[in-house]
PDB file of C-alpha atoms and ligand atoms in Angstrom:
ATOM      1  CA  MET S 142      67.830 -23.646 104.276  1.00 49.00           C
ATOM      2  CA  ILE S 143      70.897 -22.236 102.546  1.00 50.00           C
ATOM      3  CA  GLN S 144      74.126 -22.755 104.427  1.00 50.00           C
ATOM      4  CA  LYS S 145      76.277 -19.653 104.635  1.00 47.00           C
ATOM      5  CA  THR S 146      79.937 -20.333 103.896  1.00 46.00           C
ATOM      6  CA  ALA S 147      82.767 -17.999 104.828  1.00 45.00           C
ATOM      7  CA  ALA S 148      83.766 -15.749 101.934  1.00 46.00           C
ATOM      8  CA  PRO S 149      87.295 -16.492 100.702  1.00 46.00           C
ATOM      9  CA  SER S 150      89.816 -13.952 101.914  1.00 49.00           C
ATOM     10  CA  ASP S 151      90.291 -11.333  99.189  1.00 48.00           C
ATOM     11  CA  ALA S 152      93.736 -10.535 100.500  1.00 49.00           C
ATOM     12  CA  ALA S 153      94.808 -14.147 100.078  1.00 55.00           C
ATOM     13  CA  THR S 154      93.590 -14.369  96.482  1.00 70.00           C
ATOM     14  CA  VAL S 155      94.231 -11.107  94.648  1.00 83.00           C
ATOM     15  CA  GLU S 156      94.742 -10.986  90.891  1.00 90.00           C
ATOM     16  CA  PRO S 157      98.393 -11.236  89.788  1.00 90.00           C
ATOM     17  CA  HIS S 158      98.353  -7.753  88.219  1.00 95.00           C
ATOM     18  CA  ILE S 159      97.536  -6.131  91.559  1.00 97.00           C
ATOM     19  CA  ALA S 160     100.518  -4.721  93.468  1.00 98.00           C
ATOM     20  CA  ILE S 161      98.659  -3.418  96.522  1.00 98.00           C
ATOM     21  CA  ALA S 162      95.294  -4.577  97.853  1.00 98.00           C
ATOM     22  CA  ALA S 163      93.948  -3.202 101.121  1.00 98.00           C
ATOM     23  CA  ARG S 164      90.507  -3.873 102.508  1.00 98.00           C
ATOM     24  CA  ASN S 165      89.054  -2.088 105.519  1.00 98.00           C
ATOM     25  CA  VAL S 166      92.518  -1.417 106.953  1.00 98.00           C
ATOM     26  CA  THR S 167      92.450   0.193 110.385  1.00 98.00           C
ATOM     27  CA  LEU S 168      95.177   1.375 112.712  1.00 98.00           C
ATOM     28  CA  SER S 169      94.506   2.358 116.326  1.00 97.00           C
ATOM     29  CA  LEU S 170      97.205   3.101 118.846  1.00 95.00           C
ATOM     30  CA  GLY S 171      96.924   3.492 122.621  1.00 93.00           C
ATOM     31  CA  GLU S 172      94.224   2.308 125.000  1.00 92.00           C
ATOM     32  CA  GLY S 173      91.140   3.841 126.614  1.00 92.00           C
ATOM     33  CA  ASP S 174      91.198   7.654 126.717  1.00 92.00           C
ATOM     34  CA  ALA S 175      94.618   7.664 125.012  1.00 94.00           C
ATOM     35  CA  ARG S 176      93.375   5.655 122.045  1.00 94.00           C
ATOM     36  CA  VAL S 177      93.913   7.276 118.650  1.00 95.00           C
ATOM     37  CA  ASP S 178      92.206   5.946 115.534  1.00 97.00           C
ATOM     38  CA  ILE S 179      94.791   6.769 112.899  1.00 98.00           C
ATOM     39  CA  LEU S 180      93.381   4.787 109.950  1.00 98.00           C
ATOM     40  CA  ARG S 181      89.644   4.181 109.963  1.00 98.00           C
ATOM     41  CA  GLY S 182      88.950   1.777 107.096  1.00 98.00           C
ATOM     42  CA  ILE S 183      91.109   2.076 103.993  1.00 98.00           C
ATOM     43  CA  ASP S 184      90.071   0.245 100.816  1.00 98.00           C
ATOM     44  CA  LEU S 185      92.573   0.364  98.015  1.00 97.00           C
ATOM     45  CA  SER S 186      93.673  -1.557  94.954  1.00 97.00           C
ATOM     46  CA  ILE S 187      96.721  -0.478  92.955  1.00 98.00           C
ATOM     47  CA  THR S 188      97.762  -2.068  89.662  1.00 97.00           C
ATOM     48  CA  LYS S 189     101.374  -3.130  89.117  1.00 97.00           C
ATOM     49  CA  GLY S 190     103.563  -0.643  87.259  1.00 98.00           C
ATOM     50  CA  LYS S 191     101.472   2.424  88.137  1.00 98.00           C
ATOM     51  CA  THR S 192     102.668   5.623  89.797  1.00 98.00           C
ATOM     52  CA  VAL S 193     100.447   6.849  92.621  1.00 98.00           C
ATOM     53  CA  ALA S 194     100.662  10.060  94.666  1.00 98.00           C
ATOM     54  CA  LEU S 195      99.391   9.969  98.236  1.00 98.00           C
ATOM     55  CA  LEU S 196      98.314  13.425  99.388  1.00 98.00           C
ATOM     56  CA  GLY S 197      96.636  14.794 102.479  1.00 97.00           C
ATOM     57  CA  PRO S 198      97.042  17.205 105.375  1.00 97.00           C
ATOM     58  CA  SER S 199      99.633  16.666 108.069  1.00 97.00           C
ATOM     59  CA  GLY S 200      98.391  13.987 110.464  1.00 97.00           C
ATOM     60  CA  SER S 201      95.920  12.483 107.985  1.00 98.00           C
ATOM     61  CA  GLY S 202      97.654   9.103 108.175  1.00 98.00           C
ATOM     62  CA  LYS S 203      99.807   9.005 105.029  1.00 98.00           C
ATOM     63  CA  SER S 204     103.006   7.740 106.663  1.00 98.00           C
ATOM     64  CA  SER S 205     101.030   5.327 108.836  1.00 98.00           C
ATOM     65  CA  LEU S 206      99.330   3.829 105.781  1.00 98.00           C
ATOM     66  CA  MET S 207     102.651   3.539 103.981  1.00 98.00           C
ATOM     67  CA  ALA S 208     104.210   1.827 107.007  1.00 97.00           C
ATOM     68  CA  ILE S 209     101.454  -0.793 106.898  1.00 97.00           C
ATOM     69  CA  LEU S 210     101.534  -1.302 103.126  1.00 98.00           C
ATOM     70  CA  SER S 211     105.326  -1.637 103.182  1.00 97.00           C
ATOM     71  CA  GLY S 212     105.209  -4.180 106.020  1.00 96.00           C
ATOM     72  CA  LEU S 213     107.009  -2.003 108.566  1.00 95.00           C
ATOM     73  CA  GLU S 214     103.962  -1.868 110.797  1.00 95.00           C
ATOM     74  CA  ARG S 215     101.004  -4.200 111.285  1.00 95.00           C
ATOM     75  CA  ALA S 216      97.429  -3.012 110.829  1.00 96.00           C
ATOM     76  CA  SER S 217      94.986  -3.255 113.737  1.00 96.00           C
ATOM     77  CA  GLY S 218      92.393  -4.746 111.394  1.00 97.00           C
ATOM     78  CA  GLY S 219      91.577  -5.449 107.769  1.00 97.00           C
ATOM     79  CA  GLU S 220      93.396  -7.210 104.974  1.00 97.00           C
ATOM     80  CA  VAL S 221      96.648  -6.255 103.292  1.00 98.00           C
ATOM     81  CA  ASN S 222      98.034  -8.060 100.261  1.00 97.00           C
ATOM     82  CA  ILE S 223     101.330  -6.854  98.804  1.00 98.00           C
ATOM     83  CA  ALA S 224     102.474  -8.364  95.481  1.00 97.00           C
ATOM     84  CA  GLY S 225     100.634 -11.585  96.258  1.00 96.00           C
ATOM     85  CA  ALA S 226     101.738 -11.905  99.894  1.00 97.00           C
ATOM     86  CA  ASP S 227      99.124 -11.793 102.654  1.00 97.00           C
ATOM     87  CA  PHE S 228     100.908  -9.242 104.883  1.00 97.00           C
ATOM     88  CA  GLY S 229      97.931  -9.053 107.234  1.00 94.00           C
ATOM     89  CA  ALA S 230      98.389 -12.693 108.248  1.00 94.00           C
ATOM     90  CA  MET S 231     102.129 -12.453 108.906  1.00 95.00           C
ATOM     91  CA  ASN S 232     104.130 -11.901 112.063  1.00 93.00           C
ATOM     92  CA  GLU S 233     107.099  -9.525 112.073  1.00 91.00           C
ATOM     93  CA  ASP S 234     109.668 -12.181 111.124  1.00 92.00           C
ATOM     94  CA  GLN S 235     107.548 -13.365 108.218  1.00 94.00           C
ATOM     95  CA  LEU S 236     107.041  -9.768 107.098  1.00 94.00           C
ATOM     96  CA  ALA S 237     110.782  -9.171 107.072  1.00 92.00           C
ATOM     97  CA  VAL S 238     111.220 -12.078 104.667  1.00 92.00           C
ATOM     98  CA  ALA S 239     108.184 -11.183 102.537  1.00 95.00           C
ATOM     99  CA  ARG S 240     109.376  -7.583 102.080  1.00 94.00           C
ATOM    100  CA  ARG S 241     112.431  -8.774 100.132  1.00 92.00           C
ATOM    101  CA  GLY S 242     111.950  -8.281  96.416  1.00 93.00           C
ATOM    102  CA  ARG S 243     108.510  -6.819  97.042  1.00 97.00           C
ATOM    103  CA  VAL S 244     109.183  -3.569  98.867  1.00 97.00           C
ATOM    104  CA  GLY S 245     111.770  -0.809  98.514  1.00 97.00           C
ATOM    105  CA  ILE S 246     111.534   2.194 100.816  1.00 97.00           C
ATOM    106  CA  VAL S 247     112.845   5.756 100.387  1.00 96.00           C
ATOM    107  CA  LEU S 248     112.272   8.162 103.288  1.00 94.00           C
ATOM    108  CA  GLN S 249     112.690  11.891 103.827  1.00 91.00           C
ATOM    109  CA  ALA S 250     115.698  11.341 106.097  1.00 91.00           C
ATOM    110  CA  PHE S 251     117.990   9.116 104.112  1.00 88.00           C
ATOM    111  CA  HIS S 252     118.866   6.717 106.978  1.00 93.00           C
ATOM    112  CA  LEU S 253     122.267   5.734 105.615  1.00 96.00           C
ATOM    113  CA  LEU S 254     124.653   4.053 108.025  1.00 97.00           C
ATOM    114  CA  PRO S 255     127.381   6.659 108.721  1.00 97.00           C
ATOM    115  CA  THR S 256     130.160   4.112 109.233  1.00 98.00           C
ATOM    116  CA  MET S 257     129.624   2.533 105.825  1.00 98.00           C
ATOM    117  CA  THR S 258     130.564   3.755 102.358  1.00 98.00           C
ATOM    118  CA  ALA S 259     127.932   4.330  99.693  1.00 98.00           C
ATOM    119  CA  LEU S 260     128.787   0.922  98.220  1.00 98.00           C
ATOM    120  CA  GLU S 261     128.477  -0.812 101.595  1.00 98.00           C
ATOM    121  CA  ASN S 262     125.189   0.934 102.394  1.00 98.00           C
ATOM    122  CA  VAL S 263     123.683  -0.622  99.266  1.00 98.00           C
ATOM    123  CA  ALA S 264     125.512  -3.966  99.338  1.00 98.00           C
ATOM    124  CA  VAL S 265     125.269  -4.962 102.994  1.00 97.00           C
ATOM    125  CA  PRO S 266     121.468  -5.345 103.115  1.00 95.00           C
ATOM    126  CA  LEU S 267     121.706  -7.559  99.996  1.00 95.00           C
ATOM    127  CA  GLU S 268     124.479  -9.572 101.616  1.00 96.00           C
ATOM    128  CA  LEU S 269     122.400 -10.032 104.789  1.00 93.00           C
ATOM    129  CA  ASP S 270     119.558 -11.280 102.599  1.00 89.00           C
ATOM    130  CA  GLY S 271     121.883 -13.912 101.143  1.00 91.00           C
ATOM    131  CA  GLN S 272     121.968 -12.422  97.629  1.00 93.00           C
ATOM    132  CA  PRO S 273     124.869 -13.606  95.488  1.00 95.00           C
ATOM    133  CA  ASP S 274     127.291 -10.888  94.292  1.00 97.00           C
ATOM    134  CA  PRO S 275     125.907  -8.100  96.506  1.00 98.00           C
ATOM    135  CA  PHE S 276     128.824  -5.727  95.805  1.00 98.00           C
ATOM    136  CA  ASP S 277     128.505  -6.118  92.014  1.00 98.00           C
ATOM    137  CA  ILE S 278     124.779  -5.434  92.186  1.00 98.00           C
ATOM    138  CA  ALA S 279     125.337  -2.467  94.514  1.00 98.00           C
ATOM    139  CA  ALA S 280     127.950  -0.948  92.187  1.00 98.00           C
ATOM    140  CA  LYS S 281     125.555  -1.251  89.224  1.00 97.00           C
ATOM    141  CA  GLU S 282     122.706   0.348  91.185  1.00 96.00           C
ATOM    142  CA  LEU S 283     124.936   3.237  92.255  1.00 97.00           C
ATOM    143  CA  LYS S 284     126.034   3.742  88.643  1.00 96.00           C
ATOM    144  CA  ALA S 285     122.354   3.794  87.622  1.00 94.00           C
ATOM    145  CA  VAL S 286     121.743   6.722  89.998  1.00 95.00           C
ATOM    146  CA  GLY S 287     124.825   8.589  88.744  1.00 95.00           C
ATOM    147  CA  LEU S 288     127.148   7.779  91.642  1.00 97.00           C
ATOM    148  CA  GLY S 289     129.560   5.420  89.889  1.00 97.00           C
ATOM    149  CA  ASP S 290     132.469   7.637  90.985  1.00 97.00           C
ATOM    150  CA  ARG S 291     131.367   7.916  94.635  1.00 97.00           C
ATOM    151  CA  LEU S 292     131.323   4.254  95.684  1.00 98.00           C
ATOM    152  CA  GLY S 293     133.945   4.685  98.427  1.00 98.00           C
ATOM    153  CA  HIS S 294     132.505   7.893  99.887  1.00 98.00           C
ATOM    154  CA  TYR S 295     130.943   7.975 103.343  1.00 98.00           C
ATOM    155  CA  PRO S 296     127.550   9.679 103.850  1.00 97.00           C
ATOM    156  CA  THR S 297     129.179  12.755 105.447  1.00 97.00           C
ATOM    157  CA  GLN S 298     131.262  13.151 102.279  1.00 97.00           C
ATOM    158  CA  LEU S 299     128.122  13.269 100.112  1.00 97.00           C
ATOM    159  CA  SER S 300     125.611  16.071  99.529  1.00 96.00           C
ATOM    160  CA  GLY S 301     121.974  15.642 100.582  1.00 95.00           C
ATOM    161  CA  GLY S 302     120.946  14.892  97.006  1.00 96.00           C
ATOM    162  CA  GLU S 303     123.750  12.346  96.648  1.00 97.00           C
ATOM    163  CA  GLN S 304     122.754  10.685  99.919  1.00 97.00           C
ATOM    164  CA  GLN S 305     119.187  10.377  98.655  1.00 95.00           C
ATOM    165  CA  ARG S 306     120.568   8.803  95.450  1.00 96.00           C
ATOM    166  CA  VAL S 307     122.315   6.186  97.587  1.00 97.00           C
ATOM    167  CA  ALA S 308     119.023   5.579  99.422  1.00 97.00           C
ATOM    168  CA  ILE S 309     117.267   5.113  96.064  1.00 97.00           C
ATOM    169  CA  ALA S 310     119.977   2.695  94.889  1.00 97.00           C
ATOM    170  CA  ARG S 311     119.567   0.765  98.145  1.00 97.00           C
ATOM    171  CA  ALA S 312     115.770   0.653  97.731  1.00 97.00           C
ATOM    172  CA  MET S 313     116.043  -0.548  94.117  1.00 96.00           C
ATOM    173  CA  ALA S 314     118.798  -3.121  94.633  1.00 96.00           C
ATOM    174  CA  SER S 315     116.479  -5.994  95.569  1.00 94.00           C
ATOM    175  CA  ARG S 316     114.323  -5.250  92.480  1.00 95.00           C
ATOM    176  CA  PRO S 317     111.170  -4.531  94.452  1.00 97.00           C
ATOM    177  CA  THR S 318     107.718  -4.812  92.911  1.00 97.00           C
ATOM    178  CA  ILE S 319     106.785  -1.622  94.772  1.00 98.00           C
ATOM    179  CA  ILE S 320     108.791   1.472  95.677  1.00 98.00           C
ATOM    180  CA  PHE S 321     107.394   3.391  98.634  1.00 98.00           C
ATOM    181  CA  ALA S 322     108.670   6.971  98.942  1.00 98.00           C
ATOM    182  CA  ASP S 323     107.648   9.185 101.884  1.00 97.00           C
ATOM    183  CA  GLU S 324     108.359  12.837 101.012  1.00 96.00           C
ATOM    184  CA  PRO S 325     111.676  11.849  99.388  1.00 96.00           C
ATOM    185  CA  THR S 326     112.563  15.466  98.581  1.00 94.00           C
ATOM    186  CA  GLY S 327     111.537  16.926 101.947  1.00 92.00           C
ATOM    187  CA  ASN S 328     115.133  17.571 103.005  1.00 91.00           C
ATOM    188  CA  LEU S 329     116.384  18.866  99.652  1.00 93.00           C
ATOM    189  CA  ASP S 330     116.322  22.220  97.879  1.00 93.00           C
ATOM    190  CA  GLY S 331     113.916  22.608  94.960  1.00 93.00           C
ATOM    191  CA  ALA S 332     116.342  21.961  92.103  1.00 94.00           C
ATOM    192  CA  THR S 333     117.931  18.934  93.797  1.00 93.00           C
ATOM    193  CA  GLY S 334     114.504  17.606  94.732  1.00 94.00           C
ATOM    194  CA  GLU S 335     113.390  17.888  91.119  1.00 95.00           C
ATOM    195  CA  LYS S 336     116.398  15.804  89.996  1.00 94.00           C
ATOM    196  CA  ILE S 337     115.665  13.182  92.639  1.00 95.00           C
ATOM    197  CA  ILE S 338     112.034  12.885  91.510  1.00 96.00           C
ATOM    198  CA  THR S 339     113.090  12.512  87.879  1.00 96.00           C
ATOM    199  CA  LEU S 340     115.558   9.825  88.940  1.00 94.00           C
ATOM    200  CA  LEU S 341     112.901   8.013  90.965  1.00 96.00           C
ATOM    201  CA  PHE S 342     110.517   7.976  87.990  1.00 97.00           C
ATOM    202  CA  ASP S 343     113.356   6.829  85.691  1.00 96.00           C
ATOM    203  CA  ARG S 344     114.220   3.909  87.967  1.00 94.00           C
ATOM    204  CA  GLN S 345     110.534   3.059  88.367  1.00 97.00           C
ATOM    205  CA  LYS S 346     110.122   2.882  84.579  1.00 97.00           C
ATOM    206  CA  ALA S 347     113.356   0.982  84.013  1.00 96.00           C
ATOM    207  CA  THR S 348     112.306  -1.747  86.460  1.00 96.00           C
ATOM    208  CA  ALA S 349     108.523  -1.661  85.783  1.00 97.00           C
ATOM    209  CA  ALA S 350     107.999  -1.146  89.501  1.00 98.00           C
ATOM    210  CA  THR S 351     104.923   0.338  91.112  1.00 98.00           C
ATOM    211  CA  LEU S 352     105.612   3.687  92.791  1.00 98.00           C
ATOM    212  CA  LEU S 353     103.640   5.026  95.753  1.00 98.00           C
ATOM    213  CA  ILE S 354     104.899   8.461  96.695  1.00 98.00           C
ATOM    214  CA  ILE S 355     103.781  10.681  99.587  1.00 98.00           C
ATOM    215  CA  THR S 356     104.047  14.344  98.717  1.00 96.00           C
ATOM    216  CA  HIS S 357     102.687  17.766  99.576  1.00 93.00           C
ATOM    217  CA  ASP S 358     103.497  18.977  96.059  1.00 93.00           C
ATOM    218  CA  PRO S 359     100.449  19.121  93.742  1.00 93.00           C
ATOM    219  CA  GLU S 360     102.707  19.458  90.676  1.00 92.00           C
ATOM    220  CA  LEU S 361     104.492  16.234  91.528  1.00 94.00           C
ATOM    221  CA  ALA S 362     101.150  14.546  92.171  1.00 96.00           C
ATOM    222  CA  LYS S 363     100.017  15.510  88.654  1.00 95.00           C
ATOM    223  CA  ARG S 364     102.954  13.585  87.186  1.00 96.00           C
ATOM    224  CA  CYS S 365     101.543  10.373  88.670  1.00 97.00           C
ATOM    225  CA  ASP S 366      98.985   8.063  87.041  1.00 98.00           C
ATOM    226  CA  ARG S 367      96.715   8.364  90.050  1.00 98.00           C
ATOM    227  CA  ILE S 368      96.179  10.680  93.027  1.00 98.00           C
ATOM    228  CA  ILE S 369      94.789   9.452  96.342  1.00 98.00           C
ATOM    229  CA  GLU S 370      93.938  11.963  99.059  1.00 98.00           C
ATOM    230  CA  LEU S 371      93.657  11.032 102.715  1.00 98.00           C
ATOM    231  CA  ARG S 372      91.834  12.969 105.413  1.00 98.00           C
ATOM    232  CA  ASP S 373      91.419  11.922 109.035  1.00 98.00           C
ATOM    233  CA  GLY S 374      92.417   8.337 108.316  1.00 98.00           C
ATOM    234  CA  LEU S 375      90.072   7.823 105.379  1.00 98.00           C
ATOM    235  CA  ILE S 376      90.408   8.130 101.598  1.00 98.00           C
ATOM    236  CA  GLU S 377      88.683  11.384 100.775  1.00 98.00           C
ATOM    237  CA  ARG S 378      89.339  11.423  97.043  1.00 97.00           C
ATOM    238  CA  ASP S 379      90.780   8.964  94.524  1.00 97.00           C
ATOM    239  CA  SER S 380      91.331  10.065  90.925  1.00 96.00           C
ATOM    240  CA  ALA S 381      90.862   6.444  89.793  1.00 88.00           C
ATOM    241  CA  ALA S 382      87.424   6.216  91.388  1.00 77.00           C
TER     242      ALA S 382
HETATM  243  N1  ATP A 219     103.094   6.050 117.649  1.00 70.91           N
HETATM  244  C1  ATP A 219     102.032   6.848 117.631  1.00 70.91           C
HETATM  245  N2  ATP A 219     101.210   6.961 118.718  1.00 70.91           N
HETATM  246  C2  ATP A 219     100.121   7.749 118.696  1.00 70.91           C
HETATM  247  N3  ATP A 219      99.758   8.477 117.627  1.00 70.91           N
HETATM  248  C3  ATP A 219     100.505   8.404 116.529  1.00 70.91           C
HETATM  249  C4  ATP A 219     101.686   7.598 116.464  1.00 70.91           C
HETATM  250  N4  ATP A 219     102.222   7.727 115.219  1.00 70.91           N
HETATM  251  C5  ATP A 219     101.430   8.594 114.554  1.00 70.91           C
HETATM  252  N5  ATP A 219     100.412   9.006 115.337  1.00 70.91           N
HETATM  253  C6  ATP A 219      99.328   9.928 114.956  1.00 70.91           C
HETATM  254  O1  ATP A 219      98.690   9.412 113.815  1.00 70.91           O
HETATM  255  C7  ATP A 219      98.262  10.445 112.959  1.00 70.91           C
HETATM  256  C8  ATP A 219      98.751  10.193 111.547  1.00 70.91           C
HETATM  257  O2  ATP A 219     100.170  10.317 111.534  1.00 70.91           O
HETATM  258  P1  ATP A 219     101.014  10.152 110.185  1.00 70.91           P
HETATM  259  O3  ATP A 219     102.434  10.286 110.554  1.00 70.91           O
HETATM  260  O4  ATP A 219     100.588   8.917 109.479  1.00 70.91           O
HETATM  261  O5  ATP A 219     100.490  11.430 109.353  1.00 70.91           O
HETATM  262  P2  ATP A 219     100.979  12.015 107.972  1.00 70.91           P
HETATM  263  O6  ATP A 219      99.771  12.137 107.103  1.00 70.91           O
HETATM  264  O7  ATP A 219     102.117  11.229 107.445  1.00 70.91           O
HETATM  265  O8  ATP A 219     101.439  13.496 108.370  1.00 70.91           O
HETATM  266  P3  ATP A 219     102.697  14.405 107.843  1.00 70.91           P
HETATM  267  O9  ATP A 219     102.248  15.012 106.540  1.00 70.91           O
HETATM  268  O10 ATP A 219     102.850  15.442 108.911  1.00 70.91           O
HETATM  269  O11 ATP A 219     103.899  13.537 107.708  1.00 70.91           O
HETATM  270  C9  ATP A 219      98.771  11.730 113.582  1.00 70.91           C
HETATM  271  O12 ATP A 219      97.699  12.350 114.259  1.00 70.91           O
HETATM  272  C10 ATP A 219      99.834  11.275 114.549  1.00 70.91           C
HETATM  273  O13 ATP A 219      99.928  12.139 115.643  1.00 70.91           O
HETATM  274 MG1   MG A 220     104.144  11.644 107.151  1.00 70.91          MG
END
């Protein structure tokens, strides 16, 4: 009789060129009658250095999936491997450490700390992570997004587009393998949003990062290497498939 052995965990042993590997990822919140199945079995593999658009109707689970892939939230089930780290097996403290250098996040609301200057908003997270020369790195990142002359400005002294540039500089400062952007132009007018997208792609190319961007804009999606569409917590269409 042939003995069955447990299959090795795919999430623990992904190929080095894979940035994101998800297998049968589920997310359910609430109990009993209040239970909501938000993600219902996501399988996904994204190669390093690629740009990927995540599309889908409101409520389809885009932000939830991004929260799991970026280590902000834990999946209810399945396997998640992010740049070689088995996120699915980690507790919240371990995730916080593993995110460093792997994950940069840009959100619709810029989430800058109002009591800190642009320079401090970028430098302080680096400093807390124990990075040497956090203020030098932060100044370089802010120059790279065109804000070299705004280092001492507070968020209220910056336009929406400038605030999003600071958020991009902050996301890039730890040289993440993957940039996650959730509707990064949602709070900006069309022309400013266009500049922010161009900047995001420029920074992605300059650092060879992987970019996963949630958008409702089909034109933006077309600029990406790959388009993934979610519906009701499942991948409905994947241009790479
Ligand atoms: N904390 C929560 N408790 C219960 N349900 C939640 C919670 N967070 C999100 N949901 C539900 O999960 C589903 C997916 O939400 P999610 O925010 O991921 O959608 P989305 O695709 O990003 O939508 P949008 O385009 O509007 O941003 C929605 O039906 C939402 O109501
Ligand atoms: Mg969302």
